[in-house]
Amino acid sequence: MTHPLINPADPPERQREKLLTIVEVLMRRVEQAADDSGASYAQFERAAMLEDQVRQRTRELEQALDLLNQSNARLAEAGRETAAAQKNLANAIEAVQEGFALFGPDDVLVMCNSRFGMHMPDIREHLRPGLAFGDYVRLVSRSRYLRLPEDGERGAWAAQRLRRHRERHLMFTIGMGPDRWVQVSEHRTPDGGTVILQTDVSDLIRAERAERGKLLDSQAQMVRATLDHIRQGVAIFDSAARLVGWNARLGEMLALGRGRLRLGVLFDDLAARLAGTTRLGQGMTLATLREWATAERGRAPLRFELRRGETVLDAFAQEMPDSGFVISFSDVTAERSAIAALSRVNETLEARVRERTEELQAALADAERASAARSRFVAAASHDLLQPLSAAKLFVAAARDDSTPPRTQATLGKAAAALDSVETILEALLDISRLESGKAAVTPRPVPLGPLLLRLGDEFAHLAQARGLRLRLRPVEATVLSDPGYLRRILQNLIANALRYTDTGGVLVGVRRAGAGALRVEVIDTGPGIPESERRAVFREFHRLNARASASEGLGLGLAIVERAAKLLDHPLALHSVPGRGTRFSLTLARAGPDSMRTTARPDASGGAGPGAGAGAGFEVPAHPVPTRELLGLLVEDDTELRRALGLLLDGWGHSVLEAATHAEAMDLVSEIDIAPDFMLVDNRLGDGRSGLHLIEDLRLLHGPVPARIITADRSQALRAAAARAGVAILYKPIDTGLLERFIASVDLDGGKLEGGALEGGDTHKGHPGG
């Protein structure tokens, strides 16, 4: 209990003085009252006891004072140590070569060194403790030393910088001034603060650019320029999974410093680095990614997502021809956000679907118009291109007779061969156009193989003889289900191709059984064979193996037509070849009759010398009958040149020709002479809008079943059906003079009674589809 005379708030020295004064006063009173009785003595005893208490209290106060002094001394020492630590920390931060800044959890600048913001003198004075992070970013975005891309906008850069501030780790490089670069690294502290380091990497970038400039040729520099101007981040690795190329965007997207991206760094090292800061999506794992990267060859393209904070990257990895690989990263954060937003606004989905449906309908209409335009082109080409070609061939044929000098005969022969080549090329182009447009019409029906193979043997005997090759065909008495025109075209192209590429030996065409209800037609040659690497390419348009064939022999469309026609007819096509020994093409056909096949013997066509080797021995085209009487023919053709050429040709063969251009003109001419023609050659497209079939029907009503042929370039199924109903066969343009001569010879021999099937195949011209 404290004495009332003692104030506890007084210092110990003051309390001690008060106690000594009290003791002194009490002693005087004791001395003055010595003569008092026992009461005075009692007071003395109490005074003595009080003095002891004062002494005890004094000792306690002295001890407390000592403790207080010790505490003050330790506190002062701690203050000195704290000040020294703060000074050491400031010195240490100042000694860091990079710019350093510490922002607190409240995003307010706590401290920074003098190098922080050293590349932006115009804002350096504003970088003081207490500066908010948002204000710091705005100061940087407005600095005249900040160098943005040409299409960069400072406000957009500041907004993006603030968005990326939410990431735990951030690293990017920005340009400062004309020729300096600063790498900015931003990291979170455990208490939620932010540490920013600014490193001058100008020398590193200059050295890197100088080194790359030494290593890259002009092509590589173009690639580099391309990479640096695309929005994707790109990394290129060689076959050993070492980094050999990248662009600046890659480092920004993956927050990888320039020290991490260097030539020769292994893919595994980069993957391990990214594993701690990113997450793989779409079921992808780091182990799967490493396994793909370390595979030697045959990697399938790989697509996966990479998430880093709120940023979503779409990654696509693909193998390169040299067994290296390239990985591209696209920032799809905005797309993913858009998808999420769309899922929240389902009410707009119906309108978007409607809009998309309208777009698709418009695209479909455009496609249909394009298809229709293509079909119109094919029809126009059939008529407008083949019409003058037909006239030219007829003029050449009319000019060739026995009185023509040998030199002129040779020239005319070459001209005729050239026109045949042009005709073949045009027909091939029209075939491939029809097949690819999907407008080719096929009519599968029973087709006897025997007569078809015999005609093909006759057709190619001369070519085989000219090349010194043996052409052997083994016809059979079997019937298959196919379109006769396209089947003939397929076999024509296979035989022609075999003869064209075979130098010695020969070509064999035979038929084998291919299981129940099927036959396999094989075309086998002894040519150079087809390498494995070319066996798919030979079916491409305009592809010619080893470029051996000249343009006069074809454009490389034969096998392309074969493949598409076989697919259209559902006839499996197979190729087997041994380089240096020869090639076999096999076409599998369904039977149309009983399961029986009987081979018919047929001599081969040999081009070599020796017994039986002659002009297509066993394969020559049957000789045309010599006309026994002059016939009167009616020629109706709206094309003047073609009409003149046909007239000259028929006149040279010893026949009279009545020429007309239209339906009405032909009817008037026949009515005027009042004589029925022996035969009629009528163009199907007459100038007055009437068809040739109508004219033939009208004249037959007046004069009976006069033999007739429709002349046309229209190879449509509709015209073939109409002609068949009218009992009229077709001569396709360009007109084959051999077929024309056979028709007229049949009229001469039969007195005008032979019709319809007198022409081989009726409406077949050079095996063109539509026969």
Coordinates of C-alpha atoms in Angstrom, one line a residue, residues 394 397-401 627 629-633 635 643-659 679 681 740 744:
L394 CA -13.8 -33.5 -142.7
A397 CA -10.5 -36.3 -145.2
A398 CA -12.0 -34.8 -148.3
A399 CA -8.6 -33.6 -149.5
R400 CA -7.1 -37.1 -149.3
D401 CA -7.6 -39.2 -152.4
P627 CA -19.8 -48.1 -153.4
R629 CA -23.9 -46.9 -157.1
E630 CA -24.2 -43.2 -156.5
L631 CA -26.4 -42.4 -153.6
L632 CA -28.5 -39.2 -152.9
G633 CA -28.0 -37.9 -149.5
L635 CA -27.3 -33.1 -145.3
R643 CA -21.8 -28.5 -144.0
R644 CA -19.3 -27.6 -146.7
A645 CA -16.7 -30.0 -145.4
L646 CA -19.3 -32.9 -145.2
G647 CA -20.5 -32.1 -148.7
L648 CA -17.0 -32.1 -150.1
L649 CA -16.3 -35.5 -148.4
L650 CA -19.4 -37.1 -149.6
D651 CA -18.9 -35.7 -153.1
G652 CA -15.4 -37.2 -153.1
W653 CA -16.9 -40.5 -152.3
G654 CA -19.0 -40.3 -155.4
H655 CA -22.4 -39.4 -153.9
S656 CA -24.8 -36.5 -154.5
V657 CA -25.7 -34.3 -151.6
L658 CA -28.7 -32.0 -151.0
E659 CA -27.6 -29.4 -148.5
F679 CA -29.8 -41.5 -146.5
L681 CA -27.3 -36.8 -142.1
L740 CA -19.6 -42.4 -141.6
I744 CA -23.1 -45.1 -146.2

